[in-house]
mmCIF file of C-alpha atoms in Angstrom:
data_model
loop_
_atom_site.group_PDB
_atom_site.id
_atom_site.type_symbol
_atom_site.label_atom_id
_atom_site.label_comp_id
_atom_site.label_asym_id
_atom_site.label_seq_id
_atom_site.Cartn_x
_atom_site.Cartn_y
_atom_site.Cartn_z
ATOM 1 C CA MET A 1 92.003 68.601 31.275
ATOM 2 C CA ILE A 2 91.516 70.818 34.312
ATOM 3 C CA GLU A 3 94.647 72.458 35.686
ATOM 4 C CA HIS A 4 94.923 73.184 39.384
ATOM 5 C CA PRO A 5 97.409 75.660 40.843
ATOM 6 C CA SER A 6 100.655 74.343 42.307
ATOM 7 C CA LEU A 7 102.173 76.116 45.283
ATOM 8 C CA SER A 8 104.586 75.624 48.161
ATOM 9 C CA ILE A 9 102.898 75.514 51.551
ATOM 10 C CA PRO A 10 104.754 75.549 54.903
ATOM 11 C CA LEU A 11 104.574 72.156 56.606
ATOM 12 C CA THR A 12 102.990 73.718 59.698
ATOM 13 C CA LYS A 13 99.905 74.691 57.654
ATOM 14 C CA LEU A 14 99.199 71.142 56.453
ATOM 15 C CA VAL A 15 96.803 68.848 58.310
ATOM 16 C CA ARG A 16 95.432 65.382 57.627
ATOM 17 C CA SER A 17 92.014 65.462 55.966
ATOM 18 C CA PRO A 18 89.173 63.467 57.492
ATOM 19 C CA GLU A 19 87.991 63.002 53.894
ATOM 20 C CA ASN A 20 91.104 61.047 52.879
ATOM 21 C CA VAL A 21 89.864 57.701 51.590
ATOM 22 C CA ARG A 22 92.971 55.849 52.667
ATOM 23 C CA GLY A 23 92.150 54.597 56.118
ATOM 24 C CA GLY A 24 94.009 52.443 58.537
ATOM 25 C CA GLU A 25 97.615 52.375 59.566
ATOM 26 C CA ARG A 26 100.309 54.378 57.834
ATOM 27 C CA THR A 27 103.103 51.955 56.940
ATOM 28 C CA ASN A 28 106.780 52.358 56.048
ATOM 29 C CA ILE A 29 106.801 56.032 57.010
ATOM 30 C CA ASP A 30 110.442 55.907 58.139
ATOM 31 C CA LYS A 31 111.501 54.489 54.760
ATOM 32 C CA LEU A 32 109.537 57.173 52.906
ATOM 33 C CA ALA A 33 111.056 59.848 55.176
ATOM 34 C CA ARG A 34 114.571 58.685 54.257
ATOM 35 C CA SER A 35 113.626 58.828 50.568
ATOM 36 C CA ILE A 36 112.237 62.351 50.913
ATOM 37 C CA LEU A 37 115.359 63.444 52.767
ATOM 38 C CA SER A 38 117.629 62.151 50.002
ATOM 39 C CA ARG A 39 115.496 62.887 46.905
ATOM 40 C CA GLY A 40 112.939 65.488 47.997
ATOM 41 C CA VAL A 41 109.176 65.320 47.625
ATOM 42 C CA LEU A 42 108.731 63.853 44.139
ATOM 43 C CA GLN A 43 104.941 64.189 43.917
ATOM 44 C CA ASN A 44 102.819 67.104 45.081
ATOM 45 C CA LEU A 45 100.413 66.648 47.955
ATOM 46 C CA VAL A 46 96.817 67.389 46.917
ATOM 47 C CA VAL A 47 95.199 69.869 49.306
ATOM 48 C CA THR A 48 92.057 71.877 49.937
ATOM 49 C CA LYS A 49 92.067 75.230 51.705
ATOM 50 C CA ARG A 50 90.479 75.691 55.140
ATOM 51 C CA ASP A 51 90.006 78.705 57.387
ATOM 52 C CA SER A 52 89.482 77.835 61.023
ATOM 53 C CA LYS A 53 89.192 80.560 63.640
ATOM 54 C CA GLY A 54 91.044 82.981 61.379
ATOM 55 C CA LYS A 55 93.887 80.501 60.835
ATOM 56 C CA GLU A 56 94.559 79.325 57.299
ATOM 57 C CA THR A 57 95.297 75.611 56.959
ATOM 58 C CA PHE A 58 95.288 73.101 54.134
ATOM 59 C CA GLU A 59 93.820 69.606 54.427
ATOM 60 C CA VAL A 60 95.763 66.892 52.640
ATOM 61 C CA ALA A 61 93.324 64.979 50.428
ATOM 62 C CA ALA A 62 96.018 62.881 48.727
ATOM 63 C CA GLY A 63 99.527 62.358 50.045
ATOM 64 C CA ASP A 64 98.826 61.354 53.636
ATOM 65 C CA ARG A 65 101.919 59.122 53.875
ATOM 66 C CA ARG A 66 104.121 61.896 52.476
ATOM 67 C CA LEU A 67 102.673 64.266 55.086
ATOM 68 C CA ALA A 68 103.406 61.747 57.860
ATOM 69 C CA ALA A 69 106.982 61.300 56.577
ATOM 70 C CA LEU A 70 107.527 65.064 56.495
ATOM 71 C CA GLN A 71 106.147 65.393 60.031
ATOM 72 C CA LEU A 72 108.527 62.639 61.160
ATOM 73 C CA LEU A 73 111.478 64.477 59.605
ATOM 74 C CA ARG A 74 110.378 67.652 61.391
ATOM 75 C CA LYS A 75 110.106 65.800 64.710
ATOM 76 C CA GLN A 76 113.611 64.392 64.172
ATOM 77 C CA GLY A 77 114.929 67.904 63.505
ATOM 78 C CA LYS A 78 115.945 67.068 59.928
ATOM 79 C CA ILE A 79 113.694 69.692 58.328
ATOM 80 C CA LYS A 80 112.291 72.956 59.657
ATOM 81 C CA ALA A 81 108.682 73.461 60.701
ATOM 82 C CA ASN A 82 108.178 75.908 57.838
ATOM 83 C CA PHE A 83 109.646 73.509 55.244
ATOM 84 C CA PRO A 84 108.045 74.388 51.866
ATOM 85 C CA VAL A 85 105.956 71.425 50.697
ATOM 86 C CA PRO A 86 104.953 71.201 47.023
ATOM 87 C CA CYS A 87 101.165 71.022 46.807
ATOM 88 C CA THR A 88 98.370 71.113 44.270
ATOM 89 C CA LEU A 89 95.325 73.067 45.400
ATOM 90 C CA VAL A 90 91.969 71.564 44.393
ATOM 91 C CA PRO A 91 88.374 72.608 45.114
ATOM 92 C CA ASP A 92 86.541 70.698 47.854
ATOM 93 C CA ALA A 93 84.422 68.973 45.219
ATOM 94 C CA ASP A 94 87.543 67.378 43.695
ATOM 95 C CA ALA A 95 89.269 66.317 46.928
ATOM 96 C CA VAL A 96 87.712 62.862 47.364
ATOM 97 C CA ALA A 97 88.150 62.077 43.672
ATOM 98 C CA ALA A 98 91.833 63.043 43.900
ATOM 99 C CA SER A 99 92.307 60.806 46.931
ATOM 100 C CA LEU A 100 90.592 57.861 45.242
ATOM 101 C CA THR A 101 92.520 58.335 41.999
ATOM 102 C CA GLU A 102 95.884 58.383 43.724
ATOM 103 C CA ASN A 103 95.118 55.223 45.655
ATOM 104 C CA VAL A 104 93.768 53.341 42.633
ATOM 105 C CA GLU A 105 96.780 54.320 40.521
ATOM 106 C CA ARG A 106 99.120 53.028 43.226
ATOM 107 C CA GLU A 107 97.723 49.486 42.916
#
């Protein structure tokens, strides 16, 4: 079993990945946001590291709805922009597989 590093990443450094296999509309984000506010983020977001124009960001390969819920909480002023988000860092080669696995396991 391959272990990937876990780390806390400020919310402002997280962006939606164009490689995320879950397409379409994000649903029930407000409900998930309320859950995160009361219980915290229970499952790490899976991310890959990006450097764009000297700015370090992390693309969310799995956990797109959690990211949207966190962004909603930030917009509502319920969490700070630099809120530490639990993440698992994976290589680019593993990002699509992680996204697929999470979505298959959900069903």
